[in-house]
mmCIF file of C-alpha atoms in Angstrom:
data_model
loop_
_atom_site.group_PDB
_atom_site.id
_atom_site.type_symbol
_atom_site.label_atom_id
_atom_site.label_comp_id
_atom_site.label_asym_id
_atom_site.label_seq_id
_atom_site.Cartn_x
_atom_site.Cartn_y
_atom_site.Cartn_z
ATOM 1 C CA ALA F 1 -0.260 -0.275 0.255
ATOM 2 C CA GLY F 2 2.939 2.677 0.786
ATOM 3 C CA SER F 3 3.840 2.048 -2.641
ATOM 4 C CA PHE F 4 1.114 3.473 -4.180
ATOM 5 C CA TYR F 5 0.297 5.836 -1.081
ATOM 6 C CA ASN F 6 3.637 7.852 -0.960
ATOM 7 C CA PRO F 7 4.209 8.941 -4.773
ATOM 8 C CA ALA F 8 1.001 9.929 -4.736
ATOM 9 C CA TYR F 9 1.553 11.890 -1.387
ATOM 10 C CA LYS F 10 4.864 13.505 -2.231
ATOM 11 C CA ALA F 11 3.222 14.136 -5.692
ATOM 12 C CA VAL F 12 0.537 16.546 -3.892
ATOM 13 C CA LEU F 13 3.073 18.235 -1.771
ATOM 14 C CA TYR F 14 5.277 19.050 -4.812
ATOM 15 C CA ASN F 15 2.274 20.714 -6.355
ATOM 16 C CA LEU F 16 0.865 22.698 -3.309
ATOM 17 C CA THR F 17 2.566 25.787 -4.470
ATOM 18 C CA PRO F 18 4.640 27.016 -7.751
ATOM 19 C CA ASN F 19 6.891 28.946 -5.394
ATOM 20 C CA PRO F 20 10.336 26.610 -4.673
ATOM 21 C CA ASN F 21 10.935 29.008 -1.501
ATOM 22 C CA GLU F 22 7.635 28.408 -0.326
ATOM 23 C CA ARG F 23 7.610 24.776 -0.997
ATOM 24 C CA ASN F 24 10.990 24.080 0.600
ATOM 25 C CA LYS F 25 9.043 25.771 4.025
ATOM 26 C CA LEU F 26 6.310 23.458 3.341
ATOM 27 C CA ILE F 27 8.685 20.699 3.350
ATOM 28 C CA ALA F 28 10.512 21.611 6.353
ATOM 29 C CA ALA F 29 7.598 21.922 8.507
ATOM 30 C CA ASP F 30 6.430 18.655 6.951
ATOM 31 C CA THR F 31 9.612 17.212 8.253
ATOM 32 C CA TYR F 32 9.825 18.833 11.761
ATOM 33 C CA VAL F 33 6.254 17.254 12.501
ATOM 34 C CA ASP F 34 7.356 13.826 11.227
ATOM 35 C CA LEU F 35 10.171 13.747 13.601
ATOM 36 C CA PHE F 36 7.966 13.231 16.313
ATOM 37 C CA GLY F 37 6.527 9.876 14.755
ATOM 38 C CA VAL F 38 10.087 8.571 14.184
ATOM 39 C CA TRP F 39 10.836 9.527 17.735
ATOM 40 C CA LEU F 40 8.020 8.216 19.431
ATOM 41 C CA PRO F 41 9.166 4.150 18.097
ATOM 42 C CA SER F 42 12.591 4.675 19.803
ATOM 43 C CA LEU F 43 10.670 4.589 23.616
ATOM 44 C CA PHE F 44 9.698 1.145 22.869
ATOM 45 C CA PRO F 45 12.632 -1.127 23.819
ATOM 46 C CA PHE F 46 11.965 0.598 27.721
ATOM 47 C CA PHE F 47 8.765 -1.124 27.458
ATOM 48 C CA VAL F 48 10.963 -4.595 26.883
ATOM 49 C CA ASP F 49 13.473 -4.212 29.470
ATOM 50 C CA TYR F 50 10.853 -2.543 32.573
ATOM 51 C CA LEU F 51 7.580 -4.114 31.967
ATOM 52 C CA PRO F 52 7.095 -7.435 33.785
ATOM 53 C CA ARG F 53 9.795 -9.528 32.490
ATOM 54 C CA THR F 54 6.872 -12.537 32.380
ATOM 55 C CA ILE F 55 5.813 -10.872 29.259
ATOM 56 C CA PRO F 56 6.935 -12.360 26.066
ATOM 57 C CA THR F 57 8.828 -9.979 24.094
ATOM 58 C CA ARG F 58 7.178 -10.889 21.043
ATOM 59 C CA ASN F 59 3.706 -9.739 22.599
ATOM 60 C CA ILE F 60 5.112 -6.383 23.493
ATOM 61 C CA TYR F 61 6.111 -5.486 19.966
ATOM 62 C CA LEU F 62 2.898 -6.878 18.376
ATOM 63 C CA VAL F 63 1.050 -4.573 20.019
ATOM 64 C CA GLY F 64 3.270 -1.724 19.566
ATOM 65 C CA ALA F 65 2.704 -2.280 15.760
ATOM 66 C CA ILE F 66 -1.114 -2.683 15.847
ATOM 67 C CA VAL F 67 -0.954 0.962 17.767
ATOM 68 C CA PHE F 68 1.202 2.617 15.072
ATOM 69 C CA ILE F 69 -0.445 1.161 12.052
ATOM 70 C CA ALA F 70 -3.399 2.438 13.373
ATOM 71 C CA LEU F 71 -2.136 6.060 13.689
ATOM 72 C CA VAL F 72 -0.856 5.899 10.599
ATOM 73 C CA ILE F 73 -4.587 4.835 9.063
ATOM 74 C CA ILE F 74 -6.131 8.132 10.846
ATOM 75 C CA PHE F 75 -3.216 10.632 10.032
ATOM 76 C CA ARG F 76 -3.032 9.272 6.110
ATOM 77 C CA ILE F 77 -7.210 9.319 5.903
ATOM 78 C CA PHE F 78 -7.101 13.212 6.970
ATOM 79 C CA GLY F 79 -4.177 14.209 4.310
ATOM 80 C CA PHE F 80 -6.059 12.556 1.642
ATOM 81 C CA PHE F 81 -9.095 14.731 2.459
ATOM 82 C CA SER F 82 -6.763 18.059 2.962
ATOM 83 C CA LEU F 83 -4.437 18.487 0.645
ATOM 84 C CA ARG F 84 -5.141 20.174 -2.771
ATOM 85 C CA GLU F 85 -2.518 21.443 -5.685
ATOM 86 C CA ARG F 86 -2.106 24.769 -6.889
ATOM 87 C CA VAL F 87 0.489 23.992 -9.594
ATOM 88 C CA PRO F 88 -1.117 23.516 -13.222
ATOM 89 C CA LEU F 89 -0.534 20.180 -13.879
ATOM 90 C CA ALA F 90 -0.644 18.169 -17.300
ATOM 91 C CA SER F 91 -4.728 18.637 -19.012
ATOM 92 C CA ARG F 92 -6.217 15.467 -19.966
ATOM 93 C CA ASP F 93 -5.288 16.279 -23.708
ATOM 94 C CA GLU F 94 -1.627 16.721 -22.491
ATOM 95 C CA MET F 95 -1.712 13.580 -20.768
ATOM 96 C CA LYS F 96 -3.143 11.803 -23.794
ATOM 97 C CA SER F 97 -0.506 13.089 -26.183
ATOM 98 C CA THR F 98 2.081 11.921 -24.335
ATOM 99 C CA SER F 99 2.447 8.002 -24.941
ATOM 100 C CA VAL F 100 4.006 5.672 -22.661
ATOM 101 C CA TRP F 101 7.278 5.245 -24.667
ATOM 102 C CA LYS F 102 7.507 8.959 -24.581
ATOM 103 C CA SER F 103 7.193 8.923 -20.803
ATOM 104 C CA VAL F 104 10.166 6.189 -20.489
ATOM 105 C CA LYS F 105 12.446 8.352 -22.824
ATOM 106 C CA GLN F 106 11.932 11.204 -20.675
ATOM 107 C CA VAL F 107 12.431 9.224 -17.671
ATOM 108 C CA ALA F 108 15.579 7.636 -19.034
ATOM 109 C CA SER F 109 17.012 10.795 -20.248
ATOM 110 C CA CYS F 110 16.738 13.021 -16.741
ATOM 111 C CA ARG F 111 20.241 13.105 -15.520
ATOM 112 C CA PRO F 112 18.578 14.633 -11.709
ATOM 113 C CA MET F 113 15.941 11.466 -11.529
ATOM 114 C CA TRP F 114 19.227 9.174 -11.907
ATOM 115 C CA VAL F 115 21.466 10.586 -9.702
ATOM 116 C CA LEU F 116 18.424 10.507 -6.839
ATOM 117 C CA MET F 117 18.054 6.890 -7.712
ATOM 118 C CA ILE F 118 21.845 6.167 -7.322
ATOM 119 C CA LYS F 119 21.286 8.281 -4.126
ATOM 120 C CA GLY F 120 18.748 5.969 -3.048
ATOM 121 C CA PHE F 121 20.400 2.688 -3.694
ATOM 122 C CA PHE F 122 23.212 3.957 -1.150
ATOM 123 C CA GLY F 123 20.267 3.512 1.330
ATOM 124 C CA MET F 124 21.016 0.234 1.783
ATOM 125 C CA GLY F 125 23.951 0.889 3.646
ATOM 126 C CA LYS F 126 21.651 2.900 6.299
ATOM 127 C CA GLY F 127 19.047 0.207 6.059
ATOM 128 C CA THR F 128 21.572 -2.657 6.748
ATOM 129 C CA GLY F 129 22.616 -0.796 9.985
ATOM 130 C CA GLN F 130 19.441 -0.438 10.966
ATOM 131 C CA GLN F 131 18.261 -3.956 10.438
ATOM 132 C CA VAL F 132 21.017 -4.913 13.012
ATOM 133 C CA ALA F 133 20.527 -2.204 15.735
ATOM 134 C CA ASN F 134 18.480 -4.144 17.774
ATOM 135 C CA TYR F 135 21.119 -6.916 17.764
ATOM 136 C CA PHE F 136 23.878 -4.491 18.690
ATOM 137 C CA TRP F 137 21.989 -2.739 21.511
ATOM 138 C CA LEU F 138 21.053 -5.933 23.021
ATOM 139 C CA ASN F 139 24.447 -7.708 23.017
ATOM 140 C CA CYS F 140 27.060 -5.261 22.551
ATOM 141 C CA THR F 141 25.935 -2.920 25.198
ATOM 142 C CA GLY F 142 23.556 -5.259 26.909
ATOM 143 C CA LYS F 143 20.147 -3.974 27.069
ATOM 144 C CA LEU F 144 17.557 -2.756 24.157
ATOM 145 C CA SER F 145 16.782 0.126 26.353
ATOM 146 C CA ASN F 146 19.857 1.618 26.160
ATOM 147 C CA ALA F 147 18.747 2.302 22.297
ATOM 148 C CA ALA F 148 15.796 4.308 23.733
ATOM 149 C CA ILE F 149 18.351 5.836 26.176
ATOM 150 C CA SER F 150 20.513 7.128 22.885
ATOM 151 C CA GLY F 151 17.552 8.027 21.204
ATOM 152 C CA LEU F 152 16.308 10.540 23.602
ATOM 153 C CA PHE F 153 19.777 12.395 22.583
ATOM 154 C CA THR F 154 20.438 11.348 18.761
ATOM 155 C CA GLY F 155 17.061 12.646 17.943
ATOM 156 C CA LEU F 156 17.258 16.155 19.849
ATOM 157 C CA PRO F 157 19.623 18.004 17.333
ATOM 158 C CA SER F 158 17.188 17.249 14.910
ATOM 159 C CA TYR F 159 14.731 19.913 16.152
ATOM 160 C CA PHE F 160 16.982 22.540 16.834
ATOM 161 C CA VAL F 161 18.951 22.234 13.101
ATOM 162 C CA LEU F 162 16.405 21.354 11.016
ATOM 163 C CA PRO F 163 14.614 25.030 11.350
ATOM 164 C CA PHE F 164 17.492 26.642 9.595
ATOM 165 C CA ALA F 165 17.175 24.562 6.628
ATOM 166 C CA THR F 166 15.498 26.408 4.657
ATOM 167 C CA LYS F 167 17.815 29.501 5.497
ATOM 168 C CA LEU F 168 20.716 27.532 4.453
ATOM 169 C CA THR F 169 19.122 26.206 1.112
ATOM 170 C CA LYS F 170 18.889 30.172 0.106
ATOM 171 C CA LYS F 171 22.778 30.619 1.248
ATOM 172 C CA ILE F 172 24.481 27.607 -0.073
ATOM 173 C CA GLY F 173 21.976 25.575 -2.574
ATOM 174 C CA LEU F 174 20.106 22.697 -1.933
ATOM 175 C CA ARG F 175 22.616 20.398 -3.532
ATOM 176 C CA ASN F 176 25.630 21.384 -1.535
ATOM 177 C CA LEU F 177 23.498 21.643 1.420
ATOM 178 C CA SER F 178 22.579 17.889 0.703
ATOM 179 C CA VAL F 179 26.197 16.959 -0.438
ATOM 180 C CA LEU F 180 27.369 18.668 3.024
ATOM 181 C CA SER F 181 24.854 16.201 5.231
ATOM 182 C CA TYR F 182 25.735 13.290 4.162
ATOM 183 C CA GLY F 183 29.054 13.700 3.672
ATOM 184 C CA TYR F 184 29.274 14.906 7.453
ATOM 185 C CA CYS F 185 27.176 12.301 8.883
ATOM 186 C CA GLY F 186 29.105 9.297 6.865
ATOM 187 C CA LEU F 187 32.457 10.636 7.881
ATOM 188 C CA VAL F 188 31.233 10.626 11.978
ATOM 189 C CA TYR F 189 30.217 7.284 11.529
ATOM 190 C CA LEU F 190 33.353 6.287 10.243
ATOM 191 C CA ILE F 191 35.351 7.744 12.999
ATOM 192 C CA MET F 192 32.815 5.984 15.043
ATOM 193 C CA TYR F 193 33.800 2.542 13.603
ATOM 194 C CA PHE F 194 37.373 2.913 14.307
ATOM 195 C CA VAL F 195 36.699 4.081 18.049
ATOM 196 C CA GLY F 196 35.034 0.675 18.349
ATOM 197 C CA TYR F 197 32.193 0.179 20.499
ATOM 198 C CA LYS F 198 34.334 -0.924 23.690
ATOM 199 C CA PRO F 199 37.187 1.633 23.749
ATOM 200 C CA THR F 200 37.520 1.396 27.642
ATOM 201 C CA ASP F 201 36.856 -1.233 30.485
ATOM 202 C CA ASN F 202 34.313 1.289 31.666
ATOM 203 C CA HIS F 203 30.739 -0.169 30.606
ATOM 204 C CA PHE F 204 28.925 3.279 31.007
ATOM 205 C CA ILE F 205 31.677 5.398 29.716
ATOM 206 C CA ASN F 206 31.717 3.624 26.562
ATOM 207 C CA LEU F 207 27.909 3.890 26.063
ATOM 208 C CA ILE F 208 28.617 7.814 26.669
ATOM 209 C CA ILE F 209 30.962 7.211 24.025
ATOM 210 C CA ILE F 210 28.589 5.453 21.569
ATOM 211 C CA VAL F 211 25.629 8.050 22.133
ATOM 212 C CA VAL F 212 27.818 11.383 21.577
ATOM 213 C CA PHE F 213 29.139 9.830 18.265
ATOM 214 C CA LEU F 214 25.439 8.918 17.086
ATOM 215 C CA THR F 215 24.415 12.323 18.276
ATOM 216 C CA LEU F 216 26.844 13.933 16.281
ATOM 217 C CA ALA F 217 25.987 11.424 13.345
ATOM 218 C CA GLY F 218 21.842 12.478 13.655
ATOM 219 C CA ALA F 219 22.506 16.559 14.010
ATOM 220 C CA MET F 220 21.780 16.333 10.505
ATOM 221 C CA ASN F 221 19.201 13.331 10.109
ATOM 222 C CA SER F 222 16.456 15.849 9.632
ATOM 223 C CA VAL F 223 18.124 17.782 7.071
ATOM 224 C CA GLN F 224 18.872 15.068 4.959
ATOM 225 C CA ARG F 225 14.848 14.155 4.647
ATOM 226 C CA TYR F 226 14.299 17.186 4.106
ATOM 227 C CA CYS F 227 17.065 17.725 1.117
ATOM 228 C CA GLY F 228 16.070 14.127 -0.032
ATOM 229 C CA THR F 229 12.227 15.386 -0.333
ATOM 230 C CA ALA F 230 13.108 19.008 -1.606
ATOM 231 C CA LEU F 231 15.651 17.655 -4.506
ATOM 232 C CA GLU F 232 12.792 15.437 -6.171
ATOM 233 C CA GLY F 233 10.694 19.053 -6.231
ATOM 234 C CA ASP F 234 13.679 20.221 -7.939
ATOM 235 C CA MET F 235 13.679 17.314 -10.124
ATOM 236 C CA TYR F 236 10.399 17.235 -11.524
ATOM 237 C CA ASP F 237 10.255 20.919 -12.243
ATOM 238 C CA TYR F 238 13.591 20.297 -14.273
ATOM 239 C CA VAL F 239 11.163 17.432 -16.227
ATOM 240 C CA GLU F 240 8.429 20.167 -16.337
ATOM 241 C CA TRP F 241 11.297 22.816 -17.849
ATOM 242 C CA LYS F 242 12.792 20.252 -20.454
ATOM 243 C CA THR F 243 9.866 18.112 -21.663
ATOM 244 C CA GLY F 244 6.643 20.946 -21.112
ATOM 245 C CA ILE F 245 4.910 18.176 -18.807
ATOM 246 C CA ARG F 246 5.230 17.172 -15.111
ATOM 247 C CA ASN F 247 5.502 13.362 -15.253
ATOM 248 C CA GLU F 248 5.596 12.748 -11.195
ATOM 249 C CA GLY F 249 3.873 9.650 -11.811
ATOM 250 C CA MET F 250 6.175 7.530 -14.230
ATOM 251 C CA MET F 251 9.051 8.977 -12.463
ATOM 252 C CA SER F 252 8.179 8.391 -8.339
ATOM 253 C CA ALA F 253 7.498 4.505 -9.854
ATOM 254 C CA ALA F 254 10.909 4.519 -10.793
ATOM 255 C CA MET F 255 12.250 6.084 -7.678
ATOM 256 C CA GLY F 256 10.101 4.233 -5.565
ATOM 257 C CA TYR F 257 11.034 0.750 -7.415
ATOM 258 C CA ILE F 258 14.742 1.741 -6.560
ATOM 259 C CA THR F 259 13.470 2.457 -2.598
ATOM 260 C CA LEU F 260 12.163 -1.143 -2.638
ATOM 261 C CA VAL F 261 14.811 -3.086 -4.190
ATOM 262 C CA SER F 262 17.637 -0.950 -1.724
ATOM 263 C CA ASN F 263 15.110 -1.498 1.189
ATOM 264 C CA ASN F 264 14.931 -5.425 0.072
ATOM 265 C CA ILE F 265 18.846 -5.836 0.008
ATOM 266 C CA SER F 266 19.468 -3.972 2.887
ATOM 267 C CA THR F 267 17.434 -7.163 4.466
ATOM 268 C CA ILE F 268 18.680 -9.570 2.616
ATOM 269 C CA LEU F 269 22.396 -8.473 3.589
ATOM 270 C CA SER F 270 21.541 -8.223 6.963
ATOM 271 C CA GLY F 271 20.062 -11.874 7.386
ATOM 272 C CA VAL F 272 22.899 -13.136 5.686
ATOM 273 C CA ILE F 273 25.279 -11.763 8.064
ATOM 274 C CA ILE F 274 23.388 -12.845 10.851
ATOM 275 C CA ALA F 275 23.571 -16.136 9.447
ATOM 276 C CA ALA F 276 26.696 -16.031 8.562
ATOM 277 C CA ILE F 277 28.006 -15.262 12.099
ATOM 278 C CA LYS F 278 25.828 -18.025 13.257
ATOM 279 C CA TYR F 279 23.728 -15.583 15.533
ATOM 280 C CA GLU F 280 20.859 -17.411 17.561
ATOM 281 C CA PRO F 281 19.068 -15.512 20.323
ATOM 282 C CA LEU F 282 19.144 -16.614 23.991
ATOM 283 C CA LEU F 283 15.885 -16.621 25.845
ATOM 284 C CA ASN F 284 15.014 -17.102 29.499
ATOM 285 C CA SER F 285 12.915 -19.327 31.188
ATOM 286 C CA HIS F 286 9.941 -16.663 30.345
ATOM 287 C CA GLY F 287 11.000 -16.117 26.616
ATOM 288 C CA VAL F 288 12.653 -13.081 27.022
ATOM 289 C CA VAL F 289 15.913 -12.361 25.077
ATOM 290 C CA ILE F 290 19.288 -12.036 26.792
ATOM 291 C CA PRO F 291 22.477 -10.550 25.289
ATOM 292 C CA GLN F 292 25.361 -12.558 23.607
ATOM 293 C CA THR F 293 29.154 -12.658 24.858
ATOM 294 C CA ASP F 294 30.833 -14.341 21.755
ATOM 295 C CA PRO F 295 33.306 -11.666 20.879
ATOM 296 C CA LYS F 296 33.673 -12.345 17.319
ATOM 297 C CA MET F 297 30.055 -12.119 16.948
ATOM 298 C CA LEU F 298 29.965 -9.110 18.913
ATOM 299 C CA SER F 299 32.773 -7.555 16.722
ATOM 300 C CA ALA F 300 31.051 -8.629 13.470
ATOM 301 C CA ILE F 301 27.355 -7.208 14.586
ATOM 302 C CA TRP F 302 29.268 -3.985 15.363
ATOM 303 C CA THR F 303 30.775 -3.360 12.015
ATOM 304 C CA VAL F 304 27.217 -3.641 10.177
ATOM 305 C CA PHE F 305 26.117 -0.768 13.036
ATOM 306 C CA ALA F 306 28.572 1.575 12.250
ATOM 307 C CA LEU F 307 30.456 0.791 8.968
ATOM 308 C CA ALA F 308 27.227 0.479 6.423
ATOM 309 C CA PRO F 309 26.006 3.807 7.145
ATOM 310 C CA ALA F 310 29.143 4.961 6.673
ATOM 311 C CA ILE F 311 29.798 3.684 3.181
ATOM 312 C CA GLY F 312 25.918 4.402 2.669
ATOM 313 C CA ARG F 313 25.969 8.226 3.447
ATOM 314 C CA ILE F 314 29.247 9.125 1.860
ATOM 315 C CA GLY F 315 28.183 7.331 -0.953
ATOM 316 C CA LYS F 316 25.322 9.578 -1.199
ATOM 317 C CA ALA F 317 26.989 12.763 -0.854
ATOM 318 C CA VAL F 318 29.356 11.670 -3.832
ATOM 319 C CA SER F 319 26.537 11.020 -6.037
ATOM 320 C CA LEU F 320 24.359 14.318 -5.279
ATOM 321 C CA MET F 321 27.696 15.907 -6.362
ATOM 322 C CA PHE F 322 26.592 15.081 -9.811
ATOM 323 C CA PHE F 323 23.038 16.709 -9.392
ATOM 324 C CA ASN F 324 22.837 19.371 -12.127
ATOM 325 C CA VAL F 325 19.749 21.430 -10.920
ATOM 326 C CA ASP F 326 21.931 23.897 -8.937
ATOM 327 C CA GLY F 327 23.061 27.558 -9.071
ATOM 328 C CA LYS F 328 22.493 29.498 -12.584
ATOM 329 C CA VAL F 329 20.672 26.531 -14.201
ATOM 330 C CA LYS F 330 18.117 26.268 -11.239
ATOM 331 C CA GLU F 331 17.379 30.295 -11.661
ATOM 332 C CA GLN F 332 17.266 30.124 -15.515
ATOM 333 C CA MET F 333 14.605 27.089 -14.965
ATOM 334 C CA MET F 334 12.407 28.837 -12.215
ATOM 335 C CA GLU F 335 12.388 31.925 -14.606
ATOM 336 C CA ASP F 336 11.466 30.074 -17.471
ATOM 337 C CA LEU F 337 9.050 27.736 -15.457
ATOM 338 C CA ALA F 338 7.012 31.083 -13.950
ATOM 339 C CA VAL F 339 6.419 32.135 -17.575
ATOM 340 C CA THR F 340 5.320 28.948 -18.855
ATOM 341 C CA ARG F 341 2.862 27.879 -16.073
ATOM 342 C CA ALA F 342 1.353 31.437 -16.302
ATOM 343 C CA GLN F 343 0.475 31.364 -20.235
ATOM 344 C CA LYS F 344 -1.103 27.737 -19.534
ATOM 345 C CA LEU F 345 -3.242 28.887 -16.724
ATOM 346 C CA LYS F 346 -4.081 31.739 -18.384
ATOM 347 C CA SER F 347 -5.090 29.669 -21.758
ATOM 348 C CA ARG F 348 -7.480 27.198 -19.740
ATOM 349 C CA THR F 349 -8.967 29.425 -16.911
ATOM 350 C CA GLY F 350 -8.386 32.899 -18.863
ATOM 351 C CA THR F 351 -6.510 33.891 -14.798
ATOM 352 C CA THR F 352 -2.846 34.177 -13.577
ATOM 353 C CA GLU F 353 -1.409 32.595 -10.806
ATOM 354 C CA ASP F 354 -1.201 36.288 -9.414
ATOM 355 C CA ALA F 355 -4.364 36.907 -9.661
ATOM 356 C CA GLN F 356 -5.539 33.715 -7.563
#
């Protein structure tokens, strides 16, 4: 269902306003609100560690999944009835005149889309690290609830950094902000990997070091999410500029397919790694998981947890250097689009965007 809903939701988001600065502010606000949806599930490991130990871990996560799925359904239905487009979309005649083959050629020749697809493919690095996150917190730090403790700190910088995202976009450009945010995060993960999860003999100090590194690495997470969404908006504008028609359907389908592929690869890779190290969960008499102690197994889990996101983020930064909707190209694009859109709107309704 997500593969159908997400492209449609994003397409509406990009068409709420023809002004890219206004659109970026809306995307930043949407991302800011969405931070709470990411933060709340991070508290769940507390329930695993501090609810009565007679409750099986599986049942705790099952109830949590039901609650969050219900919340997603409620908010998405609300969004469906609330969002409206303001950008002049392709008319029925224009859509009929654009064949599937022509749409495919437009997609194949769109450099920004290929850059974003490659960037999305590198998302498997972060995805693979996330797949083994619970293994890491339980086995390498001793408690799943340490993930929630870490989450209380790692998520905080996002609330303070994200409000400056649109200002930074105007100052250094959206592409450069994207490269900076991903490159910075990848570098921090890489340093953390070489420091290790057990640099001292003190368990508490080791946990603090990990939390500090993850907080630094996560400082730009919200900016990355904002940039990822905003860059797609620039990509759709670029296609409209080059072809005269916005083609969100075909392009979002291609982007969504790459996302599905990278997610599946992440799942497969993490499964292969867990199988390769012969990990088997240890359970007490009540069915509650307890930590492993094999040093080689713990080292392998740490490598995936820290190194995979480092490689993925650095790969994203490098790929985004080739995103060409930036600087003078973007300025000329928006000037031309303003004229084209005004002409389209006038021909259909006899009015202009300013009049609306």
